Amino acid sequence: MKVLLTGGAGYIGSHTCVELINAGYSPVIADNYDNSCPEAVKRVEEITGVSVPVYELDVADFDAVDKMFSENDFGAVIHFAGLKAVGESCEIPIRYYRNNIDTTLTLLEVMKKHGVNNIVFSSSATVYGVPEKVPLVEGMPTGCTNPYGWTKLMNEQILSDASNADSELSVVLLRYFNPIGAHESGRIGEDPNGIPNNLMPYITQVAAGKLERLGVFGNDYPTPDGTGVRDYIHVVDLAKAHVKAIAYADSHKGTEIFNIGTGKGYSVLDIVNAFMKVNNLDIPYDIKPRRAGDIAECYANPEKANKVLGWKAEKNLEDMCRDSWNWQKNNKNGYK
Ligand code: NAD
Ligand code: UFG
């Protein structure tokens, strides 16, 4: 089955491309390389030995997307394309709303025109806002604290309204927790622009000597060691959840939401200590004030994905720390 991956050249898309090929699917990528590069796709081809067609286009561009659908018989779409930096979304919210909403609307219109009925969407645990309690279950209240999060929640609404109105449409909303790690080959991984915002790429760049010290944002949260707790998930496990989601969408109608996390919460210091131990490296750090907008704890109850999708995270924190460093040390400047 041909599967369209919008944003397929990005961090999660490239890993999903590999897992789809391993499972016998034929991925096609549509990406404008806004936050990625062609080299990532070349590396996917190198890992799998399979050539992956790429359409360099803006997924909000109806004519370009329409033409691509005319040239391919897609069985499903995985919609990764989007802008994802929380801080930047507060500075340029209109660009975030325009890009992240328009891409989905265009896709839904073109899918309808071409009779393509299955879509998997990259949502985020950020839609739970400030959680009342953890672990998070899919039915818990939602609400966001930044424009990026709102684009995810609005997209969830748009997609479920579309499936309510069209009995043929299958929508799978995957709420990712915190993806880290890289493919075990060390050939693909996360390649942030400039100074990383997220914890693991910051740690790996300190380990590589590109950054001097890690700042730990707050040690006075109501958590066991006072630092923020998150549900870190290996990107390869996350990629495999998409393979399950495609199969599920193909055999069910309507909208279904799944948390994609491990169910385990680790603190910032747990991650730093595990990284140092697994890789036998020192990560110097300083305790800094809390980062605006951060929450104390966020981790999933992933039971629904375990039961309904037949998916479960298989990799542990050691794998995540080892593979993150393996990617960084072999690619000092990412894909550049
Ligand atoms: P990424 O930036 O590496 O990948 C996104 C890709 O989409 C990039 O290749 C970018 O060039 C492309 N893109 C953006 N706008 C486009 C457009 N209009 N047309 C065509 N291509 C476009 O990000 P990622 O980490 O791989 O995330 C993938 C998806 O998962 C995003 O929707 C993101 O919001 C969501 N998500 C990510 C995380 C995370 O921590 N990485 C967590 C939750 C959800
Ligand atoms: N942290 C530090 N120092 C850093 C970076 C992060 O101490 O330099 C801490 C944060 O305060 C937080 C934890 O590490 O406690 C994780 O922070 P990240 O920035 O790696 O991840 P977030 O949980 O803040 O955000 C991520 C994605 C968002 C997504 C959210 C919920 O980046 O896009 O998960 O899914 F919305």
PDB file of C-alpha atoms and ligand atoms in Angstrom, residues 84 86 124-126 148 176-178 197-199 202 214-217 228 230 232 268 291 294, ligand 2:
ATOM      1  CA  LYS A  84       6.575  22.620  16.192  1.00  0.00           C
ATOM      2  CA  VAL A  86       6.423  26.147  21.331  1.00  0.00           C
ATOM      3  CA  SER A 124       0.807  16.016  21.071  1.00  0.00           C
ATOM      4  CA  ALA A 125       0.512  15.558  24.802  1.00  0.00           C
ATOM      5  CA  THR A 126       0.573  19.347  24.898  1.00  0.00           C
ATOM      6  CA  TYR A 148       1.425  25.555  18.880  1.00  0.00           C
ATOM      7  CA  TYR A 176       2.919  11.827  21.183  1.00  0.00           C
ATOM      8  CA  PHE A 177       4.682  12.319  24.487  1.00  0.00           C
ATOM      9  CA  ASN A 178       8.428  13.241  24.353  1.00  0.00           C
ATOM     10  CA  ASN A 197      15.036  23.963  22.931  1.00  0.00           C
ATOM     11  CA  ASN A 198      14.493  20.367  23.995  1.00  0.00           C
ATOM     12  CA  LEU A 199      16.315  18.463  26.678  1.00  0.00           C
ATOM     13  CA  TYR A 202      20.762  19.963  24.389  1.00  0.00           C
ATOM     14  CA  LEU A 214      23.113  22.227  30.491  1.00  0.00           C
ATOM     15  CA  GLY A 215      20.658  24.477  32.319  1.00  0.00           C
ATOM     16  CA  VAL A 216      18.153  22.467  34.361  1.00  0.00           C
ATOM     17  CA  PHE A 217      14.968  24.539  34.383  1.00  0.00           C
ATOM     18  CA  GLY A 228      10.262  18.270  35.626  1.00  0.00           C
ATOM     19  CA  ARG A 230       8.141  13.655  31.274  1.00  0.00           C
ATOM     20  CA  TYR A 232      10.269  10.037  27.004  1.00  0.00           C
ATOM     21  CA  VAL A 268      15.409  15.894  34.053  1.00  0.00           C
ATOM     22  CA  ARG A 291      11.098  27.898  32.125  1.00  0.00           C
ATOM     23  CA  ASP A 294       6.550  24.343  31.743  1.00  0.00           C
TER      24      ASP A 294
HETATM   25  N1  UFG B   2      14.621  21.106  30.157  1.00  0.00           N
HETATM   26  C1  UFG B   2      15.712  21.562  30.876  1.00  0.00           C
HETATM   27  N2  UFG B   2      16.717  22.153  30.171  1.00  0.00           N
HETATM   28  C2  UFG B   2      16.705  22.307  28.818  1.00  0.00           C
HETATM   29  C3  UFG B   2      15.578  21.835  28.106  1.00  0.00           C
HETATM   30  C4  UFG B   2      14.548  21.236  28.817  1.00  0.00           C
HETATM   31  O1  UFG B   2      15.773  21.460  32.096  1.00  0.00           O
HETATM   32  O2  UFG B   2      17.652  22.877  28.264  1.00  0.00           O
HETATM   33  C5  UFG B   2      13.525  20.431  30.904  1.00  0.00           C
HETATM   34  C6  UFG B   2      12.181  21.106  30.773  1.00  0.00           C
HETATM   35  O3  UFG B   2      12.046  22.125  31.743  1.00  0.00           O
HETATM   36  C7  UFG B   2      11.215  19.925  30.964  1.00  0.00           C
HETATM   37  C8  UFG B   2      11.989  18.738  30.353  1.00  0.00           C
HETATM   38  O4  UFG B   2      13.357  19.147  30.346  1.00  0.00           O
HETATM   39  O5  UFG B   2      11.044  19.676  32.327  1.00  0.00           O
HETATM   40  C9  UFG B   2      11.560  18.404  28.939  1.00  0.00           C
HETATM   41  O6  UFG B   2      11.624  19.584  28.146  1.00  0.00           O
HETATM   42  P1  UFG B   2      11.557  19.524  26.545  1.00  0.00           P
HETATM   43  O7  UFG B   2      11.724  20.921  26.043  1.00  0.00           O
HETATM   44  O8  UFG B   2      12.489  18.497  26.023  1.00  0.00           O
HETATM   45  O9  UFG B   2      10.091  18.963  26.263  1.00  0.00           O
HETATM   46  P2  UFG B   2       8.672  19.550  26.691  1.00  0.00           P
HETATM   47  O10 UFG B   2       8.025  18.504  27.536  1.00  0.00           O
HETATM   48  O11 UFG B   2       8.771  20.908  27.237  1.00  0.00           O
HETATM   49  O12 UFG B   2       7.961  19.695  25.267  1.00  0.00           O
HETATM   50  C10 UFG B   2       7.830  18.602  24.379  1.00  0.00           C
HETATM   51  C11 UFG B   2       7.803  19.088  22.930  1.00  0.00           C
HETATM   52  C12 UFG B   2       6.576  19.921  22.685  1.00  0.00           C
HETATM   53  C13 UFG B   2       5.356  19.173  23.077  1.00  0.00           C
HETATM   54  C14 UFG B   2       5.466  18.700  24.513  1.00  0.00           C
HETATM   55  C15 UFG B   2       4.298  17.848  24.920  1.00  0.00           C
HETATM   56  O13 UFG B   2       8.952  19.860  22.660  1.00  0.00           O
HETATM   57  O14 UFG B   2       6.489  20.188  21.302  1.00  0.00           O
HETATM   58  O15 UFG B   2       6.660  17.917  24.662  1.00  0.00           O
HETATM   59  O16 UFG B   2       4.161  16.800  24.032  1.00  0.00           O
HETATM   60  F1  UFG B   2       4.281  19.997  22.961  1.00  0.00           F
END
